[in-house]
Tab-separated table of N, CA, C and O in Angstrom:
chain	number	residue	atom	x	y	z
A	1	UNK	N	-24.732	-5.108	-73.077
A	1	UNK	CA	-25.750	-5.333	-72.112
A	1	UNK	C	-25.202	-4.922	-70.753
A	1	UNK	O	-24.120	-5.292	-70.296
A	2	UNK	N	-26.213	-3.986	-70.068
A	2	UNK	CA	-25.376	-3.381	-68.875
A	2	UNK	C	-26.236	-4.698	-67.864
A	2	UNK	O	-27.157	-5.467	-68.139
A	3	UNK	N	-25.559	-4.518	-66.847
A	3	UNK	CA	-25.679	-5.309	-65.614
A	3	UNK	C	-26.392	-4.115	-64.438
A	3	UNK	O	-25.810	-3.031	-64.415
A	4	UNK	N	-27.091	-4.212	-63.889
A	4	UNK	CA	-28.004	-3.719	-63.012
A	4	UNK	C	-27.672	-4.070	-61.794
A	4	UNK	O	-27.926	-5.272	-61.860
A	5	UNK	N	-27.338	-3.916	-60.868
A	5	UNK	CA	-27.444	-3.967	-59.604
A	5	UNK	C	-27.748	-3.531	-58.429
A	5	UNK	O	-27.404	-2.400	-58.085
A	6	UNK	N	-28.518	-4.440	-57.532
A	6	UNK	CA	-29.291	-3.996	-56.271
A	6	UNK	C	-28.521	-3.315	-55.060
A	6	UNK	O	-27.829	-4.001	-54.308
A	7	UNK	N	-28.641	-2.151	-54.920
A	7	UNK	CA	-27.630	-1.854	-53.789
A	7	UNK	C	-28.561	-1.654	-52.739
A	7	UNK	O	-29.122	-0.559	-52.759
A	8	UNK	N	-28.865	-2.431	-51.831
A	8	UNK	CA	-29.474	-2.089	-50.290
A	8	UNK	C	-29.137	-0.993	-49.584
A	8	UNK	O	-27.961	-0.704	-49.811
A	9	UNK	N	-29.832	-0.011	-48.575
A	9	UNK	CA	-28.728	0.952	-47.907
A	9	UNK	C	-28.742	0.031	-46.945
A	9	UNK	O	-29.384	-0.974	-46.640
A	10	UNK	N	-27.514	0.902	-46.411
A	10	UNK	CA	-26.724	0.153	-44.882
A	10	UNK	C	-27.018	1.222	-44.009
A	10	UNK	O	-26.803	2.424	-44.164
A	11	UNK	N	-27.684	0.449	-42.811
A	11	UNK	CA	-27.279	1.363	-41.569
A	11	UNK	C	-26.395	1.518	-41.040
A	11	UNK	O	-25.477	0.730	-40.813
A	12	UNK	N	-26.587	3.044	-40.623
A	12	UNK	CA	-25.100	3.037	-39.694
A	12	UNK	C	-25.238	3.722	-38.672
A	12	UNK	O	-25.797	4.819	-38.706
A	13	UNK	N	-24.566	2.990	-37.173
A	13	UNK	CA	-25.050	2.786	-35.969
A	13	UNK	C	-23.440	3.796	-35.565
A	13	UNK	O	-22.277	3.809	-35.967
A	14	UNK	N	-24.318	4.578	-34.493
A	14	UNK	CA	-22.955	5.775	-33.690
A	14	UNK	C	-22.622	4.016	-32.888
A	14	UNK	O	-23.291	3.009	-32.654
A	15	UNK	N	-21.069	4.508	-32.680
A	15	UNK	CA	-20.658	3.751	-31.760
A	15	UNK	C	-20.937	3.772	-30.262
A	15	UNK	O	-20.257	3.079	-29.505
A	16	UNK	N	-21.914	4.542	-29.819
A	16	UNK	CA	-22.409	4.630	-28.348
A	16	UNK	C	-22.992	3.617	-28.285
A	16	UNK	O	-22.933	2.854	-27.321
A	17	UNK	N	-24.100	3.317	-29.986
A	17	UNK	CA	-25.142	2.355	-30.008
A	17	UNK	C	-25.029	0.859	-29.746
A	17	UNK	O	-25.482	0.146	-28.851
A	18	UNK	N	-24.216	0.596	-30.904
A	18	UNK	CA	-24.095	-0.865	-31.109
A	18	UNK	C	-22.608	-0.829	-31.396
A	18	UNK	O	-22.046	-0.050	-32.166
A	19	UNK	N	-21.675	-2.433	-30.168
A	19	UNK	CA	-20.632	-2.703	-30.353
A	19	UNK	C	-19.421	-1.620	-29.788
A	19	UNK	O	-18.267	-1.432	-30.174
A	20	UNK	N	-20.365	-0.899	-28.512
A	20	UNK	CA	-19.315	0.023	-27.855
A	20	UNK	C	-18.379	-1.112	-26.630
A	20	UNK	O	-18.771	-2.132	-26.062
A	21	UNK	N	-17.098	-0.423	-26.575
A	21	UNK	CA	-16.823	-1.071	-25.215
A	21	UNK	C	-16.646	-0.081	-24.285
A	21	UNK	O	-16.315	1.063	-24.599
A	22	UNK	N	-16.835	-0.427	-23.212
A	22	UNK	CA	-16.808	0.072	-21.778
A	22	UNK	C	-15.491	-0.045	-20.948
A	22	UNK	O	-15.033	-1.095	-20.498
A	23	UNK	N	-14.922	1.285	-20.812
A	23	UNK	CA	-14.033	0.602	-19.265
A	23	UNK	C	-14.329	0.788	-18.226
A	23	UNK	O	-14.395	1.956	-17.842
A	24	UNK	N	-14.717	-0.590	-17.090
A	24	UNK	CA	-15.164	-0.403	-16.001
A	24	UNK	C	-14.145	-0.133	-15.579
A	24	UNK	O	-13.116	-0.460	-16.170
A	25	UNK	N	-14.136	0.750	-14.081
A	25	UNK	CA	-13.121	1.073	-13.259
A	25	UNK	C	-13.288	-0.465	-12.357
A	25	UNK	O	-14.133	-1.340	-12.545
A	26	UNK	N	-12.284	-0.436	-11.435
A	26	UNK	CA	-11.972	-1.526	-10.534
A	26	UNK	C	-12.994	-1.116	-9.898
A	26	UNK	O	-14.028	-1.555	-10.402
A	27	UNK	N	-13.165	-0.447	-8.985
A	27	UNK	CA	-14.385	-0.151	-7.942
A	27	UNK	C	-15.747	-0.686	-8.311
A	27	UNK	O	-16.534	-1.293	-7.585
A	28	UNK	N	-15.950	-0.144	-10.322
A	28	UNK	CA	-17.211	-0.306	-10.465
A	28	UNK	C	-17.431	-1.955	-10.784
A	28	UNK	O	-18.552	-2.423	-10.984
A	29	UNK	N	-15.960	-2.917	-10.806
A	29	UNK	CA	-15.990	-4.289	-10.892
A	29	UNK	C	-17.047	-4.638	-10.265
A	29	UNK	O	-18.198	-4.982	-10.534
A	30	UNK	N	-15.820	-4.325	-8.567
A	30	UNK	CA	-16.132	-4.806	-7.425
A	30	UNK	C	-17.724	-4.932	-6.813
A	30	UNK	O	-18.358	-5.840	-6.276
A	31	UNK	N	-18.003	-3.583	-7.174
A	31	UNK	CA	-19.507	-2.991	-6.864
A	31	UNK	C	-20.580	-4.336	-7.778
A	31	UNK	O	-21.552	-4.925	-7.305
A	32	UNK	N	-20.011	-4.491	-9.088
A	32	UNK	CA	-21.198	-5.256	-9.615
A	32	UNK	C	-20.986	-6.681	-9.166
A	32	UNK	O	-21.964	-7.363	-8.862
A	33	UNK	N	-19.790	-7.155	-9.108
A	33	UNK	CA	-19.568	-8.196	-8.894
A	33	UNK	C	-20.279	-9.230	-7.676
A	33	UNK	O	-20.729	-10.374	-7.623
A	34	UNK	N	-20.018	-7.734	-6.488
A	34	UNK	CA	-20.807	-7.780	-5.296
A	34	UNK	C	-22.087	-7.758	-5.208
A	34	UNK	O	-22.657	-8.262	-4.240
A	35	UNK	N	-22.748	-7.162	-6.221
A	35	UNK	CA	-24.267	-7.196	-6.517
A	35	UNK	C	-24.635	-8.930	-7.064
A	35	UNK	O	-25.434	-9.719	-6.560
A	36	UNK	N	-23.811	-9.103	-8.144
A	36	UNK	CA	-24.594	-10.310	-8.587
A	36	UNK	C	-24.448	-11.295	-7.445
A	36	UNK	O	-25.207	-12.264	-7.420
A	37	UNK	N	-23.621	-11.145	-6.586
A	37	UNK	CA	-23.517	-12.574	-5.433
A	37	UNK	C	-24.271	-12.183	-4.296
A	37	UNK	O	-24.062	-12.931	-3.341
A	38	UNK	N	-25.235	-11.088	-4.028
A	38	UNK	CA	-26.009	-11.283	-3.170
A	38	UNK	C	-27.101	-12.207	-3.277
A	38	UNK	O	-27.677	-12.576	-2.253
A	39	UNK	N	-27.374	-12.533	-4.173
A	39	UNK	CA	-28.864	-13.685	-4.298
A	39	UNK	C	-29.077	-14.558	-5.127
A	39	UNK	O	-28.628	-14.177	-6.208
A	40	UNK	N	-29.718	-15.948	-5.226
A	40	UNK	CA	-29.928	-16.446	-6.161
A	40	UNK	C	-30.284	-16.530	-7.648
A	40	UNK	O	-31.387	-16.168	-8.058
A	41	UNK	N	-29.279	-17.039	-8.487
A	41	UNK	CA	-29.705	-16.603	-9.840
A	41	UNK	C	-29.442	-15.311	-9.967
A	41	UNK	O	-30.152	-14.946	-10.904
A	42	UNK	N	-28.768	-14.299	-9.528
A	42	UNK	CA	-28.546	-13.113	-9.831
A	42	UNK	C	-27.602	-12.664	-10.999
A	42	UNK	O	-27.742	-11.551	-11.507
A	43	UNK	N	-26.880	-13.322	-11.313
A	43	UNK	CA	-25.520	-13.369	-12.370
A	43	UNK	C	-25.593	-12.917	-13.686
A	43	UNK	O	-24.812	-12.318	-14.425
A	44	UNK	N	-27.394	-13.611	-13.863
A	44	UNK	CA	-27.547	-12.993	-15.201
A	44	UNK	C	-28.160	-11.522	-15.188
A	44	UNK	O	-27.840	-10.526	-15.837
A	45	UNK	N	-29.212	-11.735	-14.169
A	45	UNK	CA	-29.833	-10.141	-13.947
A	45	UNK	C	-28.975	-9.226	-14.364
A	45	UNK	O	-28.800	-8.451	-15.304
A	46	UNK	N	-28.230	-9.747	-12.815
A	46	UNK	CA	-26.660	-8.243	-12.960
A	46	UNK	C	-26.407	-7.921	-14.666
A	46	UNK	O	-26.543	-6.765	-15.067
A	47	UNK	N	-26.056	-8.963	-15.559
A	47	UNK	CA	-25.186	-8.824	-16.681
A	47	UNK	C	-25.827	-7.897	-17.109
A	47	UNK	O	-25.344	-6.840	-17.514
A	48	UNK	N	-27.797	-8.385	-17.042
A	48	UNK	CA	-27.955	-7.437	-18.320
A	48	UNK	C	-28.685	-6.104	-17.622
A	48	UNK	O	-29.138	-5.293	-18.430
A	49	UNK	N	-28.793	-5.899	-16.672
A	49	UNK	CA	-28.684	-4.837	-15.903
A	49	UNK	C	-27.659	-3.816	-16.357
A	49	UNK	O	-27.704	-2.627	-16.675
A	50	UNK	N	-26.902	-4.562	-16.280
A	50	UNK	CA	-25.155	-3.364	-16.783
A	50	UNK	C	-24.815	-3.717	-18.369
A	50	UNK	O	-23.862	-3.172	-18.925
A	51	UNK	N	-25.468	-4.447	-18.894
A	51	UNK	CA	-25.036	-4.519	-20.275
A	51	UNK	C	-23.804	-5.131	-20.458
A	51	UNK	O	-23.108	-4.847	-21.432
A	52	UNK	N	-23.497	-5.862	-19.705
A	52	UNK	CA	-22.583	-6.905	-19.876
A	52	UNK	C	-22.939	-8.328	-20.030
A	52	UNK	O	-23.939	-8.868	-19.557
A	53	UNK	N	-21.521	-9.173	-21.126
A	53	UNK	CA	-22.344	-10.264	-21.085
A	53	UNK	C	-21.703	-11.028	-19.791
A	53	UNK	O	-20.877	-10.447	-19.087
A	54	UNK	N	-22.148	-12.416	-19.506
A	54	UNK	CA	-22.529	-13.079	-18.115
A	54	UNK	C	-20.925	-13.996	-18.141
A	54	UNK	O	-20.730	-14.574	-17.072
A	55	UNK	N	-19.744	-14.202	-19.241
A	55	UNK	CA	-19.133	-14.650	-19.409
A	55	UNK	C	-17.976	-13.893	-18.731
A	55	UNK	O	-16.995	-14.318	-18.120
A	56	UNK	N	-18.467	-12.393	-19.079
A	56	UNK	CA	-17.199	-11.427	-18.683
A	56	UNK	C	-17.397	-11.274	-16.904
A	56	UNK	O	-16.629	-10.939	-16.002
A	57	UNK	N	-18.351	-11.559	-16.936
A	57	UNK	CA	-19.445	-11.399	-15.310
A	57	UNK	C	-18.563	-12.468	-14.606
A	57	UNK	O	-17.844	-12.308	-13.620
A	58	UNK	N	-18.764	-13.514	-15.281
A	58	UNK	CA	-18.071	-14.705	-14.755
A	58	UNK	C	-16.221	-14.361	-14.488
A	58	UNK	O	-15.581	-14.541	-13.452
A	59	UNK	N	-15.856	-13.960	-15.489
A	59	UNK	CA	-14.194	-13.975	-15.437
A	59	UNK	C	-14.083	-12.751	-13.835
A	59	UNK	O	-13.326	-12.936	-12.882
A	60	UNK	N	-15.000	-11.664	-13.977
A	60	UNK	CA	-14.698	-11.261	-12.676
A	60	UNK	C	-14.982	-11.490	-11.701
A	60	UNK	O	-14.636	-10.785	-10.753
A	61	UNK	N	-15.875	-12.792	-11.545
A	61	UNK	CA	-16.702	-13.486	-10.212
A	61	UNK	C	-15.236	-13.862	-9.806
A	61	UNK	O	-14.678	-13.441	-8.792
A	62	UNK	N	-14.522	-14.965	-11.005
A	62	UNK	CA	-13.483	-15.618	-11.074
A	62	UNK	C	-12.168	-14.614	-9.680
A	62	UNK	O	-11.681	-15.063	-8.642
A	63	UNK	N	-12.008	-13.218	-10.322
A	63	UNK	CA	-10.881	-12.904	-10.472
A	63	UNK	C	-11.409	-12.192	-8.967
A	63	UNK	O	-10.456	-11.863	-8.260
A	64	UNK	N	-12.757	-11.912	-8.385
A	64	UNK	CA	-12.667	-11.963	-7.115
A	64	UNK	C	-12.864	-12.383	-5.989
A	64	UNK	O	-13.171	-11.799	-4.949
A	65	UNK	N	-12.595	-13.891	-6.320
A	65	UNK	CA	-13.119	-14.833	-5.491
A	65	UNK	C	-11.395	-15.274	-5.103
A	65	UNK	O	-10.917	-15.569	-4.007
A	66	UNK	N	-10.671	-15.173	-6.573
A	66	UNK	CA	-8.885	-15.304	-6.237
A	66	UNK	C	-8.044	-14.157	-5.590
A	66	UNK	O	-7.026	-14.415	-4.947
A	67	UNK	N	-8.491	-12.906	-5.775
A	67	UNK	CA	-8.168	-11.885	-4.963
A	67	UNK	C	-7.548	-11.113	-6.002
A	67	UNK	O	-6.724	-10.289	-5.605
A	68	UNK	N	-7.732	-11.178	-7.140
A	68	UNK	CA	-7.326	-10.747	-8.289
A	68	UNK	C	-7.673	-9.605	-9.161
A	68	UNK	O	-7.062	-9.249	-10.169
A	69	UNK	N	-8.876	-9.004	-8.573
A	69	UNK	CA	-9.982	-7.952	-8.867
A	69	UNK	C	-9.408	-7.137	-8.414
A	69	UNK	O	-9.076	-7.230	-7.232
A	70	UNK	N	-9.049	-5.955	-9.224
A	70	UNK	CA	-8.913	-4.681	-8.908
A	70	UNK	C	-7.278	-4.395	-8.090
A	70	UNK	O	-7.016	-3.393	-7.425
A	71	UNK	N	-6.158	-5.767	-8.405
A	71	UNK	CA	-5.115	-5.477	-8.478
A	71	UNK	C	-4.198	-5.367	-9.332
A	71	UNK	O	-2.990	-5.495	-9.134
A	72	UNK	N	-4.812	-5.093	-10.444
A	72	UNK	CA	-3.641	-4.270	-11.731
A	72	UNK	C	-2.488	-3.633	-11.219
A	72	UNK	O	-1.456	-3.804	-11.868
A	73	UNK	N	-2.434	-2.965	-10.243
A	73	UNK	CA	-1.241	-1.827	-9.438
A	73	UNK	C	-0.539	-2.777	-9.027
A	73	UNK	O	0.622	-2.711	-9.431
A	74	UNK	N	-0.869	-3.997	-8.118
A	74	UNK	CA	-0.005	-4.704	-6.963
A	74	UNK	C	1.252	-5.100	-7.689
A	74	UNK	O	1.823	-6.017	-7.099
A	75	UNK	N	1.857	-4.705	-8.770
A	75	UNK	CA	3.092	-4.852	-9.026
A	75	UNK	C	3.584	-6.443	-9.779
A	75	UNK	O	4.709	-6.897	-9.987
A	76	UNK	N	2.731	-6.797	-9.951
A	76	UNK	CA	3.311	-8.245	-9.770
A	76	UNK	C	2.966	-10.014	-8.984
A	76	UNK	O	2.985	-11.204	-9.296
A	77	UNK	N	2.622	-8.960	-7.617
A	77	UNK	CA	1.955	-9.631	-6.768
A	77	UNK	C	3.104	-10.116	-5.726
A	77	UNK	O	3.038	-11.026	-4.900
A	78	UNK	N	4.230	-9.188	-6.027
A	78	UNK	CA	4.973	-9.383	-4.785
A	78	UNK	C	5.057	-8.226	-4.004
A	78	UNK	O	4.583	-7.092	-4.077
A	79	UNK	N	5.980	-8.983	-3.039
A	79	UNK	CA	5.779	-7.580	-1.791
A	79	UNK	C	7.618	-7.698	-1.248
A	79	UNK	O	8.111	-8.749	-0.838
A	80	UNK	N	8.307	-6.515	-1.364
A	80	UNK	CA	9.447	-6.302	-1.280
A	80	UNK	C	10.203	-6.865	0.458
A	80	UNK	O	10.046	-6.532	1.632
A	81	UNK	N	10.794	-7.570	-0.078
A	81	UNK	CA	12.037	-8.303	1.107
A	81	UNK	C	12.778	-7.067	1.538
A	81	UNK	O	13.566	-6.234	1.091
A	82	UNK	N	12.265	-7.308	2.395
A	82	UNK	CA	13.933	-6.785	3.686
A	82	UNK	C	14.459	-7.769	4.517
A	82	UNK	O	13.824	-8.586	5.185
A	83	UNK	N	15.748	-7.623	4.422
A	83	UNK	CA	16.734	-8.631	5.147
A	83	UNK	C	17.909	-7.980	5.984
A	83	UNK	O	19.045	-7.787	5.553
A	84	UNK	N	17.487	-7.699	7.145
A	84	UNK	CA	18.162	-7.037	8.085
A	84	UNK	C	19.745	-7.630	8.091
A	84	UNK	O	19.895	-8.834	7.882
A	85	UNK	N	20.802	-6.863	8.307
A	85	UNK	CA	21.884	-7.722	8.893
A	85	UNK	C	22.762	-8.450	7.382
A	85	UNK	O	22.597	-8.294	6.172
A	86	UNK	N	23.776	-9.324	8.262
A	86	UNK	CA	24.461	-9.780	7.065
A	86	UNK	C	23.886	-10.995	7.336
A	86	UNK	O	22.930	-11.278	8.058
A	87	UNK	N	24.864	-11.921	6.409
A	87	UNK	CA	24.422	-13.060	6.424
A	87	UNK	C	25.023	-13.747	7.681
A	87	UNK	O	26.027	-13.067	7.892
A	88	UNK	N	24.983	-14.564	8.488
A	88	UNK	CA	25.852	-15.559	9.305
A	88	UNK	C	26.856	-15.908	9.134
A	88	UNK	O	26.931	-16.926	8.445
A	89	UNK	N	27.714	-15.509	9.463
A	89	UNK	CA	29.509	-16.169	9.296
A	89	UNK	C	29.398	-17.747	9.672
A	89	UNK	O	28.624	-18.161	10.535
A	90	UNK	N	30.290	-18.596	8.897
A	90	UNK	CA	30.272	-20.179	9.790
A	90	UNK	C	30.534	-20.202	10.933
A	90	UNK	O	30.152	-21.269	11.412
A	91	UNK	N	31.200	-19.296	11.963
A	91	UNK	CA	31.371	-19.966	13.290
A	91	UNK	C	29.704	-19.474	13.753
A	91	UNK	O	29.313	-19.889	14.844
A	92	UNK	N	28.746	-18.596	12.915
A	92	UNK	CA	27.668	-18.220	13.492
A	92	UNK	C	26.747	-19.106	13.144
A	92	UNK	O	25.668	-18.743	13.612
A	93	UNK	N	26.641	-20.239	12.460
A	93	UNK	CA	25.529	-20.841	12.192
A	93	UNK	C	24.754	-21.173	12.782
A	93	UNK	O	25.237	-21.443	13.882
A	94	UNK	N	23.435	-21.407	12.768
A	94	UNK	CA	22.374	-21.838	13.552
A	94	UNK	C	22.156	-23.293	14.548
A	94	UNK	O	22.394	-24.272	13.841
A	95	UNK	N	21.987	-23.473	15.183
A	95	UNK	CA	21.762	-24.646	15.771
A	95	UNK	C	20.613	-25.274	14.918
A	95	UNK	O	20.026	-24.782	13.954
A	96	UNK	N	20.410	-26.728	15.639
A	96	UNK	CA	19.991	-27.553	14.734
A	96	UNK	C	18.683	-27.644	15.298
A	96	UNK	O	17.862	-28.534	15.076
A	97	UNK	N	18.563	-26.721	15.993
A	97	UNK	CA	16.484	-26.651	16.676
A	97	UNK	C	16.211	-25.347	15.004
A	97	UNK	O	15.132	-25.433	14.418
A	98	UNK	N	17.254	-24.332	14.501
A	98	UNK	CA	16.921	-23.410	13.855
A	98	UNK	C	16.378	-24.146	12.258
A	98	UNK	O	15.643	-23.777	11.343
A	99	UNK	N	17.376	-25.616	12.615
A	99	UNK	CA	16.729	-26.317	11.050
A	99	UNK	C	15.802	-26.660	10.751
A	99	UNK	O	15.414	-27.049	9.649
A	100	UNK	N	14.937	-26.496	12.387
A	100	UNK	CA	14.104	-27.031	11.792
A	100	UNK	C	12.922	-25.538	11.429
A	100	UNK	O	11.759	-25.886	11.221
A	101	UNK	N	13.101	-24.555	11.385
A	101	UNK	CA	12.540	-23.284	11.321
A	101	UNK	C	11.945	-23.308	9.561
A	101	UNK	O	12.469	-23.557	8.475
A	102	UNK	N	10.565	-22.896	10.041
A	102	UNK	CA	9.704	-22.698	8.767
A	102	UNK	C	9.353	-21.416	8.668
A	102	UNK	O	9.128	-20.586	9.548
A	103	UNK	N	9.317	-21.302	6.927
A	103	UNK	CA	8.616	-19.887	6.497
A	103	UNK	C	7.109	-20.103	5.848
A	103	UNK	O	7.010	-20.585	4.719
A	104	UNK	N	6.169	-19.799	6.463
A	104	UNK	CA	4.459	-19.966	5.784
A	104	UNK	C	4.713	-18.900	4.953
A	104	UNK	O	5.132	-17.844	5.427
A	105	UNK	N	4.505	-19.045	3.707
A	105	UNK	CA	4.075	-18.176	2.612
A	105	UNK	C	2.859	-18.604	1.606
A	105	UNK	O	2.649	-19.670	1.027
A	106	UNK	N	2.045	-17.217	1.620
A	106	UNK	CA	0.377	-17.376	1.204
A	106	UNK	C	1.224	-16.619	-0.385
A	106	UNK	O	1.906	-15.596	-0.322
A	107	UNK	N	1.017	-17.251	-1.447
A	107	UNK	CA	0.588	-16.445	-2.336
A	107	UNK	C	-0.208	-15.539	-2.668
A	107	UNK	O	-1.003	-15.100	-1.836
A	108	UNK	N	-0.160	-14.956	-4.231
A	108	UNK	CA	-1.561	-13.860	-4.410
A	108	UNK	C	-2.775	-15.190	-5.254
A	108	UNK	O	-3.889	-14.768	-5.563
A	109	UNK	N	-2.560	-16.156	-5.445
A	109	UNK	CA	-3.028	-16.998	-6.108
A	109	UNK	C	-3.939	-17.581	-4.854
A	109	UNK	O	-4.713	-18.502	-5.114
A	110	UNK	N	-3.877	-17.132	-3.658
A	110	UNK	CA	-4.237	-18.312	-2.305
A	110	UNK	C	-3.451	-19.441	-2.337
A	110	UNK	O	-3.335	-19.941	-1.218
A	111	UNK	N	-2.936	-19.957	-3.116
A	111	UNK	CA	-1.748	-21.268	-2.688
A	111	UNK	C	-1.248	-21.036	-1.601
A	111	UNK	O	-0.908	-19.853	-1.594
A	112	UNK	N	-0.931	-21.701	-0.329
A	112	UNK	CA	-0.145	-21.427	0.965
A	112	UNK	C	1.225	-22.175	0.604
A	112	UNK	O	1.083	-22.967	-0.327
A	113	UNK	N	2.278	-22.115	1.033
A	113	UNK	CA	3.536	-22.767	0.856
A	113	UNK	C	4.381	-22.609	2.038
A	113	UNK	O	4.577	-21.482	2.492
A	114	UNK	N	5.030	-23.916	2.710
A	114	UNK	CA	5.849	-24.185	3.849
A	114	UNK	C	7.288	-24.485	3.650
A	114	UNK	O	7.698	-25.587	3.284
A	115	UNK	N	8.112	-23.352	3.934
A	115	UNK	CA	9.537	-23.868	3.300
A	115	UNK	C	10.438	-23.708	4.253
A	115	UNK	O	10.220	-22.862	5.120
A	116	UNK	N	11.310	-24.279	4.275
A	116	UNK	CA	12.232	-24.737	5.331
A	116	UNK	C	13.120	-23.112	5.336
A	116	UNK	O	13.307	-22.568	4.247
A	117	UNK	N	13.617	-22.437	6.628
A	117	UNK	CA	14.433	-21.497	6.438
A	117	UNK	C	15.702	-21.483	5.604
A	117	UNK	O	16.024	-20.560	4.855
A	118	UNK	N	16.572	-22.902	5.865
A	118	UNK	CA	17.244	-23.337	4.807
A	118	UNK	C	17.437	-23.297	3.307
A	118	UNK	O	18.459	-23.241	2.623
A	119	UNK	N	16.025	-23.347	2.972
A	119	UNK	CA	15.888	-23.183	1.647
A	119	UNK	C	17.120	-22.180	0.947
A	119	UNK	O	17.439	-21.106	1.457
A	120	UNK	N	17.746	-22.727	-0.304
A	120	UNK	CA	18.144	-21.585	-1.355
A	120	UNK	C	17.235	-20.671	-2.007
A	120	UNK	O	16.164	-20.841	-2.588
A	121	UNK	N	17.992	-19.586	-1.740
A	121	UNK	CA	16.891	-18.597	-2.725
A	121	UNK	C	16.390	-19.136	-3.828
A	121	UNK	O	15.189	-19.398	-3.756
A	122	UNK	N	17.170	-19.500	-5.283
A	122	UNK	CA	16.863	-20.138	-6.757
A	122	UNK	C	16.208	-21.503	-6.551
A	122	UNK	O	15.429	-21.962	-7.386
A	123	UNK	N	16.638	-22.347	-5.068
A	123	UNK	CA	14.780	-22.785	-5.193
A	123	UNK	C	13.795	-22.450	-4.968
A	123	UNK	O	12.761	-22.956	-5.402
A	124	UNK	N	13.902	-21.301	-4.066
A	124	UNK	CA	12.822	-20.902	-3.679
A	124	UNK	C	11.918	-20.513	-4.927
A	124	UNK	O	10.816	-21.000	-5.176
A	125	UNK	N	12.995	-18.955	-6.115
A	125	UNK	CA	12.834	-19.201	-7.247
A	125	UNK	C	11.766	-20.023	-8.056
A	125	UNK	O	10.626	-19.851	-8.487
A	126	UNK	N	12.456	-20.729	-8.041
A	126	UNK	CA	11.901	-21.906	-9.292
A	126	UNK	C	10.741	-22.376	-8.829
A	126	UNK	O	9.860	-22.537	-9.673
A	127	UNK	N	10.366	-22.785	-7.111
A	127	UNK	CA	9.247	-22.962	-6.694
A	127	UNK	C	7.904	-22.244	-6.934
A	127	UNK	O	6.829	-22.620	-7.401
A	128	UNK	N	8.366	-21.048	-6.437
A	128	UNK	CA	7.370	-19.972	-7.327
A	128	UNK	C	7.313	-19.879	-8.406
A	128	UNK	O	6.175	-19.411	-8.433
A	129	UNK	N	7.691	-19.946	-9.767
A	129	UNK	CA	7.440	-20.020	-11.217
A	129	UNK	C	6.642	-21.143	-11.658
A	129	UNK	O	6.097	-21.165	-12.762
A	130	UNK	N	6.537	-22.450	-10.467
A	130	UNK	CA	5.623	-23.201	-10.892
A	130	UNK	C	4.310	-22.634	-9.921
A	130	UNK	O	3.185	-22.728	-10.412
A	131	UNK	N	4.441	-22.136	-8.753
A	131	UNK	CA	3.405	-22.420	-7.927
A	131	UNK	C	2.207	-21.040	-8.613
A	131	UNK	O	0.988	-21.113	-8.762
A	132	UNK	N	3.046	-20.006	-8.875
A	132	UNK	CA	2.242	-18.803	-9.149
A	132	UNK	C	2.420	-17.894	-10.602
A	132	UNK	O	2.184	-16.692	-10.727
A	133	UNK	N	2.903	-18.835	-11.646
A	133	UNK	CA	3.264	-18.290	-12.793
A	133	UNK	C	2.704	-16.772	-13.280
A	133	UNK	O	1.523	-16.813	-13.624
A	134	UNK	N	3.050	-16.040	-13.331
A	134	UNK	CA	2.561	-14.599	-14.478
A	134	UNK	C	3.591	-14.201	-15.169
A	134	UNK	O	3.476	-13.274	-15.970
C-alpha cells in the first residue's frame, strides 16, 4: 500500500521582498532619527515610513540622545593625552593651593567626573572601567 502525499507549493520571495536587511549609513540614522523627534507621536510614522521597526527606531533615539549615533570611528571614545614636560622632581613639587587642583572630565557616556590632579593614573584607570565600560 503506497502512501500518498500532499505536497503544497512554496513561495519563494527575492530577498529585496521579504526579510531584507538594510544598512543605514550614519547620516541616514541621524536624518531619520531627527525626523521622528520633530512632532508628536511621530516615532511610529517615521518607522513605517522607512520600513523600520519602532524598536530599532528606539535603540537609535537611544544612541542619539547619548551622543552615540554615528560614532563607530571615535575610536573608543577616547581622545589622546598629551603631557608636556617631565614629571616634577621632589624638590619641584607643587604647593599645597596645587592640591587642591581639579580635572572636570565629561565622558562619551555624558557622565561628568571631578578628580583631584593628584589622582594616580590606575585609579584613574579603574574609575573609568566602572564609569564608562565598553
Amino acid at each position: 500500500m503506497a502512501c500518498a502525499s500532499i505536497v503544497s507549493p512554496i513561495e519563494i520571495f527575492a530577498a529585496d521582498e521579504i526579510g531584507r536587511r538594510r544598512h543605514w549609513s550614519d547620516e541616514e540614522k541621524i536624518r531619520i532619527v531627527e525626523e521622528s523627534l520633530r512632532g508628536f507621536r511621530q516615532g511610529s510614522a517615521t518607522a513605517r515610513r522607512y520600513g523600520i521597526s519602532r524598536s530599532l527606531l528606539s535603540i537609535w533615539r537611544r544612541e542619539y540622545r547619548s551622543g552615540t549615533l554615528g560614532a563607530s570611528g571615535a575610536g573608543g571614545g577616547f581622545v589622546p593625552l598629551v603631557i608636556a614636560g617631565a614629571p616634577p622632581t621632589p624638590a619641584e613639587q607643587p604647593s599645597r593651593e596645587a592640591d587642591d587642583a581639579r580635572i572636570d572630565i565629561t565622558l562619551t557616556n555624558g557622565r561628568r567626573m571631578t578628580i583631584p590632579v593628584s589622582l594616580a593614573p590606575s585609579h584613574l584607570a579603574a574609575l573609568l572601567a566602572v564609569l564608562d565600560p565598553r
